[in-house]
């Protein structure tokens, strides 16, 4: 346990330079973008050049980049992401309002992708090279190739518009109506998860096939253990270690895909917040959203690494 704790501490310690690097990257990208915070602040007011210069001087926009970066990091440490240049609201307030919905959508999509990939991946491996396997492989190939926005539009057309099973957009707070919340989140979660589920299905199938070919499986089945018990108790536990490592990267895809999906389904999450900020030229909000999503991606990958360490006995022994 002491060795595992040391490895976890090393992983966590690496987060500090990684976070600083992410902050630096976002800071530089936003500073060299075409969005001028001073112009955005006076949007539609036709300010004079002197007014623009006074605004830049007041907010430190004329300071050298290292000074501005140090001030930016100091503000982030205190939880200050700046103010929206359009409405004057703190960015942190807008982010904390939108983030829960994005995380709901992301984890619903992740849970659905895991369930579908394990179900179909294991089934394809058990019926290897037979009709169920061939069908699942073709469907997963189509799922990998299908863009999330296209799937979302098809779901809206058929399940919402034609059949009326689900709303085509909008959001209901689960505290107001759990059923309404579930209906508004189902189609976005399906659209977001299908691509990841298709990818993971192929990975799970390969891992389970390799595990089924090992001697201990044949020995266990030959000794009289039911195949269902062998697959459920031993094969799955060993085969799902490798797909778990891929899962962390797919969470990044889900977070990024939520930007498009939220816009299509009119969900007031981080994606909608960022799209509106880009359209309206609000650099502080864009910066806050990108930083939050990047940090969430890093934290989720750290959690996946910890889970991988806990379920992989070979890695624990190497620690």
Short mmCIF file of C-alpha atoms in Angstrom, two decimals:
data_model
loop_
_atom_site.label_atom_id
_atom_site.label_comp_id
_atom_site.label_asym_id
_atom_site.label_seq_id
_atom_site.Cartn_x
_atom_site.Cartn_y
_atom_site.Cartn_z
CA UNK A 1 0.00 0.00 0.00
CA UNK A 2 2.87 2.39 0.72
CA UNK A 3 4.24 1.85 -2.78
CA UNK A 4 0.80 2.50 -4.31
CA UNK A 5 0.44 5.66 -2.22
CA UNK A 6 3.83 6.91 -3.44
CA UNK A 7 2.86 6.30 -7.06
CA UNK A 8 -0.42 8.16 -6.57
CA UNK A 9 1.42 11.07 -4.96
CA UNK A 10 3.78 11.22 -7.93
CA UNK A 11 0.83 11.32 -10.32
CA UNK A 12 -0.83 14.08 -8.31
CA UNK A 13 2.43 16.05 -8.11
CA UNK A 14 2.64 16.04 -11.90
CA UNK A 15 -0.68 17.88 -11.99
CA UNK A 16 0.93 21.13 -10.80
CA UNK A 17 3.21 21.73 -13.82
CA UNK A 18 0.53 20.31 -16.11
CA UNK A 19 -2.07 22.75 -14.82
CA UNK A 20 0.37 25.66 -15.14
CA UNK A 21 1.11 24.60 -18.70
CA UNK A 22 -2.61 24.48 -19.55
CA UNK A 23 -3.13 27.91 -18.02
CA UNK A 24 -0.16 29.30 -19.96
CA UNK A 25 -1.39 27.82 -23.24
CA UNK A 26 -4.91 29.20 -22.83
CA UNK A 27 -3.51 32.56 -21.70
CA UNK A 28 -1.28 32.90 -24.78
CA UNK A 29 -3.95 31.75 -27.22
CA UNK A 30 -6.45 34.27 -25.87
CA UNK A 31 -3.88 37.09 -25.83
CA UNK A 32 -2.95 36.53 -29.46
CA UNK A 33 -6.55 36.08 -30.63
CA UNK A 34 -8.39 38.70 -32.66
CA UNK A 35 -10.74 39.49 -29.76
CA UNK A 36 -9.82 42.80 -28.13
CA UNK A 37 -11.29 42.97 -24.59
CA UNK A 38 -11.43 46.75 -24.79
CA UNK A 39 -13.41 46.75 -28.03
CA UNK A 40 -15.66 43.98 -26.68
CA UNK A 41 -16.33 46.02 -23.54
CA UNK A 42 -17.56 49.01 -25.57
CA UNK A 43 -19.43 46.82 -28.05
CA UNK A 44 -21.90 48.92 -30.01
CA UNK A 45 -20.94 52.17 -28.22
CA UNK A 46 -18.42 53.52 -30.81
CA UNK A 47 -15.71 54.36 -28.25
CA UNK A 48 -12.89 56.77 -29.01
CA UNK A 49 -9.31 55.58 -29.19
CA UNK A 50 -8.61 57.36 -25.90
CA UNK A 51 -11.44 55.45 -24.17
CA UNK A 52 -10.06 52.18 -25.46
CA UNK A 53 -6.58 53.07 -24.28
CA UNK A 54 -7.86 54.11 -20.85
CA UNK A 55 -9.68 50.79 -20.51
CA UNK A 56 -6.54 48.84 -21.46
CA UNK A 57 -4.45 50.81 -18.99
CA UNK A 58 -6.98 50.40 -16.18
CA UNK A 59 -7.21 46.63 -16.62
CA UNK A 60 -3.48 46.02 -17.14
CA UNK A 61 -3.80 45.06 -20.81
CA UNK A 62 -0.71 47.13 -21.65
CA UNK A 63 1.48 45.34 -19.11
CA UNK A 64 4.18 42.91 -20.33
CA UNK A 65 2.97 39.35 -20.91
CA UNK A 66 4.89 37.82 -17.96
CA UNK A 67 3.32 40.36 -15.59
CA UNK A 68 -0.13 39.70 -16.99
CA UNK A 69 0.38 35.93 -16.77
CA UNK A 70 1.50 36.13 -13.12
CA UNK A 71 -1.53 38.29 -12.31
CA UNK A 72 -3.79 35.87 -14.19
CA UNK A 73 -2.47 32.86 -12.25
CA UNK A 74 -2.85 34.74 -8.97
CA UNK A 75 -6.47 35.54 -9.78
CA UNK A 76 -7.20 31.92 -10.70
CA UNK A 77 -5.75 30.69 -7.40
CA UNK A 78 -8.25 32.90 -5.56
CA UNK A 79 -11.09 31.63 -7.76
CA UNK A 80 -11.33 34.80 -9.84
CA UNK A 81 -11.78 34.17 -13.58
CA UNK A 82 -12.50 37.79 -14.36
CA UNK A 83 -15.65 39.58 -15.41
CA UNK A 84 -17.70 39.25 -18.56
CA UNK A 85 -17.08 42.30 -20.73
CA UNK A 86 -20.68 42.17 -21.95
CA UNK A 87 -22.75 41.94 -18.76
CA UNK A 88 -20.18 42.52 -16.02
CA UNK A 89 -21.03 39.24 -14.26
CA UNK A 90 -18.21 37.18 -12.72
CA UNK A 91 -17.16 34.43 -15.11
CA UNK A 92 -16.92 31.95 -12.23
CA UNK A 93 -20.66 32.40 -11.57
CA UNK A 94 -21.56 31.64 -15.17
CA UNK A 95 -19.22 28.64 -15.26
CA UNK A 96 -20.54 27.14 -12.02
CA UNK A 97 -24.09 27.52 -13.36
CA UNK A 98 -23.36 25.81 -16.69
CA UNK A 99 -20.84 23.16 -15.56
CA UNK A 100 -23.27 20.84 -13.68
CA UNK A 101 -25.38 20.33 -16.80
CA UNK A 102 -22.32 19.55 -18.93
CA UNK A 103 -21.08 17.06 -16.35
CA UNK A 104 -24.53 15.45 -16.21
CA UNK A 105 -24.51 15.04 -19.99
CA UNK A 106 -20.91 13.80 -20.05
CA UNK A 107 -21.37 11.16 -17.38
CA UNK A 108 -24.72 10.02 -18.76
CA UNK A 109 -23.01 9.56 -22.12
CA UNK A 110 -20.08 7.80 -20.45
CA UNK A 111 -22.33 5.41 -18.51
CA UNK A 112 -24.34 4.60 -21.62
CA UNK A 113 -21.16 4.04 -23.65
CA UNK A 114 -19.76 1.67 -21.00
CA UNK A 115 -22.95 -0.38 -20.77
CA UNK A 116 -23.35 -0.68 -24.54
CA UNK A 117 -19.69 -1.46 -25.20
CA UNK A 118 -19.47 -4.18 -22.53
CA UNK A 119 -22.77 -5.73 -23.61
CA UNK A 120 -22.02 -5.83 -27.32
CA UNK A 121 -18.26 -6.31 -27.03
CA UNK A 122 -18.60 -9.40 -24.84
CA UNK A 123 -21.42 -10.76 -27.00
CA UNK A 124 -19.33 -10.33 -30.14
CA UNK A 125 -16.38 -12.10 -28.50
CA UNK A 126 -18.50 -15.04 -27.30
CA UNK A 127 -20.07 -15.47 -30.75
CA UNK A 128 -16.76 -14.88 -32.51
CA UNK A 129 -16.91 -15.06 -36.35
CA UNK A 130 -20.60 -15.96 -36.24
CA UNK A 131 -23.61 -13.90 -37.31
CA UNK A 132 -24.02 -11.89 -34.03
CA UNK A 133 -20.32 -11.01 -34.14
CA UNK A 134 -20.49 -9.93 -37.79
CA UNK A 135 -23.56 -7.78 -37.18
CA UNK A 136 -22.06 -6.10 -34.12
CA UNK A 137 -18.80 -5.40 -35.96
CA UNK A 138 -20.63 -3.77 -38.88
CA UNK A 139 -22.83 -1.69 -36.57
CA UNK A 140 -19.83 -0.57 -34.51
CA UNK A 141 -17.99 0.42 -37.70
CA UNK A 142 -20.94 2.57 -38.72
CA UNK A 143 -21.05 4.05 -35.21
CA UNK A 144 -17.36 5.00 -35.38
CA UNK A 145 -17.88 6.75 -38.73
CA UNK A 146 -21.10 8.58 -37.80
CA UNK A 147 -20.55 12.18 -36.54
CA UNK A 148 -22.29 13.02 -33.27
CA UNK A 149 -24.11 16.03 -34.73
CA UNK A 150 -25.54 13.89 -37.56
CA UNK A 151 -26.77 11.28 -35.08
CA UNK A 152 -28.29 14.08 -32.98
CA UNK A 153 -30.21 15.45 -35.97
CA UNK A 154 -31.52 11.97 -36.85
CA UNK A 155 -32.67 11.41 -33.27
CA UNK A 156 -34.49 14.74 -33.25
CA UNK A 157 -36.14 14.04 -36.59
CA UNK A 158 -37.40 10.55 -35.79
CA UNK A 159 -37.74 10.25 -32.00
CA UNK A 160 -38.76 13.83 -31.26
CA UNK A 161 -40.48 15.30 -34.33
CA UNK A 162 -41.99 12.24 -36.06
CA UNK A 163 -42.79 9.99 -33.10
CA UNK A 164 -42.91 12.55 -30.29
CA UNK A 165 -41.28 10.29 -27.71
CA UNK A 166 -38.83 12.93 -26.48
CA UNK A 167 -38.59 16.73 -26.59
CA UNK A 168 -36.43 18.14 -29.38
CA UNK A 169 -34.59 20.50 -27.03
CA UNK A 170 -34.64 22.45 -23.80
CA UNK A 171 -33.75 21.48 -20.26
CA UNK A 172 -35.74 20.56 -17.16
CA UNK A 173 -34.07 20.73 -13.75
CA UNK A 174 -34.14 17.31 -12.02
CA UNK A 175 -35.28 19.03 -8.84
CA UNK A 176 -38.42 20.22 -10.64
CA UNK A 177 -39.21 17.00 -12.50
CA UNK A 178 -36.97 13.94 -12.66
CA UNK A 179 -39.02 12.46 -15.50
CA UNK A 180 -38.80 15.70 -17.45
CA UNK A 181 -35.05 15.88 -16.83
CA UNK A 182 -34.58 12.31 -18.02
CA UNK A 183 -36.54 12.99 -21.20
CA UNK A 184 -34.57 16.13 -22.03
CA UNK A 185 -31.22 14.40 -21.41
CA UNK A 186 -31.86 11.05 -23.11
CA UNK A 187 -31.43 12.06 -26.75
CA UNK A 188 -28.34 14.24 -26.11
CA UNK A 189 -26.73 11.41 -24.09
CA UNK A 190 -27.43 8.88 -26.85
CA UNK A 191 -26.05 11.17 -29.56
CA UNK A 192 -22.95 11.88 -27.49
CA UNK A 193 -22.26 8.29 -26.46
CA UNK A 194 -22.74 6.28 -29.67
CA UNK A 195 -19.36 7.13 -31.19
CA UNK A 196 -17.52 6.25 -27.98
CA UNK A 197 -19.63 3.12 -27.47
CA UNK A 198 -18.78 1.92 -30.98
CA UNK A 199 -15.05 2.45 -30.42
CA UNK A 200 -15.06 0.76 -27.03
CA UNK A 201 -17.11 -2.16 -28.36
CA UNK A 202 -14.32 -3.04 -30.79
CA UNK A 203 -11.69 -2.70 -28.07
CA UNK A 204 -13.67 -4.79 -25.57
CA UNK A 205 -14.29 -7.50 -28.19
CA UNK A 206 -10.56 -7.77 -28.96
CA UNK A 207 -9.60 -7.87 -25.27
CA UNK A 208 -12.21 -10.54 -24.42
CA UNK A 209 -11.24 -12.69 -27.44
CA UNK A 210 -7.60 -12.64 -26.33
CA UNK A 211 -8.61 -13.57 -22.81
CA UNK A 212 -10.90 -16.40 -23.94
CA UNK A 213 -7.99 -18.02 -25.79
CA UNK A 214 -5.88 -18.35 -22.65
CA UNK A 215 -5.25 -21.69 -20.98
CA UNK A 216 -6.85 -20.84 -17.64
CA UNK A 217 -10.21 -20.26 -19.34
CA UNK A 218 -10.16 -23.63 -21.08
CA UNK A 219 -9.03 -25.28 -17.85
CA UNK A 220 -11.82 -23.66 -15.83
CA UNK A 221 -14.51 -24.62 -18.34
CA UNK A 222 -13.04 -28.13 -18.68
CA UNK A 223 -13.20 -28.58 -14.92
CA UNK A 224 -16.97 -28.09 -15.00
CA UNK A 225 -17.42 -24.39 -14.22
CA UNK A 226 -20.28 -22.83 -16.21
CA UNK A 227 -18.98 -20.56 -19.02
CA UNK A 228 -21.13 -17.69 -17.71
CA UNK A 229 -19.35 -17.86 -14.35
CA UNK A 230 -15.91 -18.03 -15.96
CA UNK A 231 -16.62 -15.08 -18.24
CA UNK A 232 -18.26 -12.97 -15.54
CA UNK A 233 -15.83 -13.71 -12.72
CA UNK A 234 -12.47 -14.04 -14.47
CA UNK A 235 -12.50 -13.08 -18.13
CA UNK A 236 -14.21 -9.71 -17.74
CA UNK A 237 -12.07 -8.68 -14.78
CA UNK A 238 -8.87 -9.30 -16.74
CA UNK A 239 -10.08 -8.21 -20.18
CA UNK A 240 -11.46 -4.83 -19.15
CA UNK A 241 -8.14 -3.55 -17.80
CA UNK A 242 -6.91 -2.37 -21.21
CA UNK A 243 -10.20 -0.73 -22.27
CA UNK A 244 -10.09 1.18 -19.00
CA UNK A 245 -6.97 3.03 -20.15
CA UNK A 246 -8.68 4.06 -23.37
CA UNK A 247 -11.71 5.28 -21.44
CA UNK A 248 -9.85 8.30 -20.03
CA UNK A 249 -9.12 9.64 -23.50
CA UNK A 250 -12.72 9.10 -24.57
CA UNK A 251 -13.91 11.27 -21.67
CA UNK A 252 -12.09 14.14 -23.37
CA UNK A 253 -14.05 13.44 -26.53
CA UNK A 254 -17.29 13.45 -24.55
CA UNK A 255 -16.47 16.79 -22.95
CA UNK A 256 -15.59 18.28 -26.32
CA UNK A 257 -18.60 16.74 -28.04
CA UNK A 258 -20.89 18.23 -25.42
CA UNK A 259 -20.18 21.66 -26.95
CA UNK A 260 -21.88 20.68 -30.20
CA UNK A 261 -24.60 18.52 -28.65
CA UNK A 262 -25.66 21.20 -26.15
CA UNK A 263 -26.01 23.71 -28.97
CA UNK A 264 -28.15 21.35 -31.07
CA UNK A 265 -30.47 20.49 -28.16
CA UNK A 266 -30.53 24.03 -26.67
CA UNK A 267 -29.05 22.89 -23.36
CA UNK A 268 -27.68 25.74 -21.18
CA UNK A 269 -24.34 24.06 -20.46
CA UNK A 270 -20.69 24.91 -21.01
CA UNK A 271 -20.93 24.38 -24.76
CA UNK A 272 -23.76 26.86 -25.20
CA UNK A 273 -22.01 29.30 -22.88
CA UNK A 274 -18.81 29.16 -24.93
CA UNK A 275 -20.55 29.39 -28.33
CA UNK A 276 -22.45 32.48 -27.19
CA UNK A 277 -19.27 34.00 -25.77
CA UNK A 278 -17.40 33.44 -29.05
CA UNK A 279 -20.24 34.92 -31.11
CA UNK A 280 -20.53 37.96 -28.82
CA UNK A 281 -16.77 38.47 -28.45
CA UNK A 282 -16.50 37.86 -24.70
CA UNK A 283 -12.89 36.67 -24.18
CA UNK A 284 -13.09 36.27 -20.39
CA UNK A 285 -15.97 33.79 -20.66
CA UNK A 286 -14.30 31.85 -23.50
CA UNK A 287 -11.12 31.66 -21.45
CA UNK A 288 -12.97 30.50 -18.34
CA UNK A 289 -14.88 27.78 -20.18
CA UNK A 290 -11.78 26.41 -21.94
CA UNK A 291 -9.80 26.34 -18.71
CA UNK A 292 -12.59 24.61 -16.81
CA UNK A 293 -13.06 21.92 -19.47
CA UNK A 294 -9.30 21.35 -19.68
CA UNK A 295 -8.97 20.99 -15.91
CA UNK A 296 -11.97 18.65 -15.81
CA UNK A 297 -10.35 16.49 -18.50
CA UNK A 298 -7.09 16.29 -16.52
CA UNK A 299 -8.88 15.42 -13.27
CA UNK A 300 -11.00 12.72 -14.90
CA UNK A 301 -7.89 11.16 -16.44
CA UNK A 302 -6.24 11.16 -13.01
CA UNK A 303 -9.24 9.28 -11.63
CA UNK A 304 -9.00 6.78 -14.50
CA UNK A 305 -5.28 6.31 -13.77
CA UNK A 306 -6.07 5.61 -10.13
CA UNK A 307 -8.74 3.08 -11.08
CA UNK A 308 -6.33 1.43 -13.52
CA UNK A 309 -3.74 1.19 -10.77
CA UNK A 310 -6.23 -0.38 -8.39
CA UNK A 311 -7.57 -2.99 -10.81
CA UNK A 312 -4.27 -3.95 -12.45
CA UNK A 313 -2.31 -6.30 -10.17
CA UNK A 314 0.74 -6.26 -12.43
CA UNK A 315 1.03 -2.49 -12.18
CA UNK A 316 0.57 -2.67 -8.41
CA UNK A 317 3.41 -5.18 -8.14
CA UNK A 318 5.60 -2.98 -10.35
CA UNK A 319 4.92 -0.03 -8.05
#
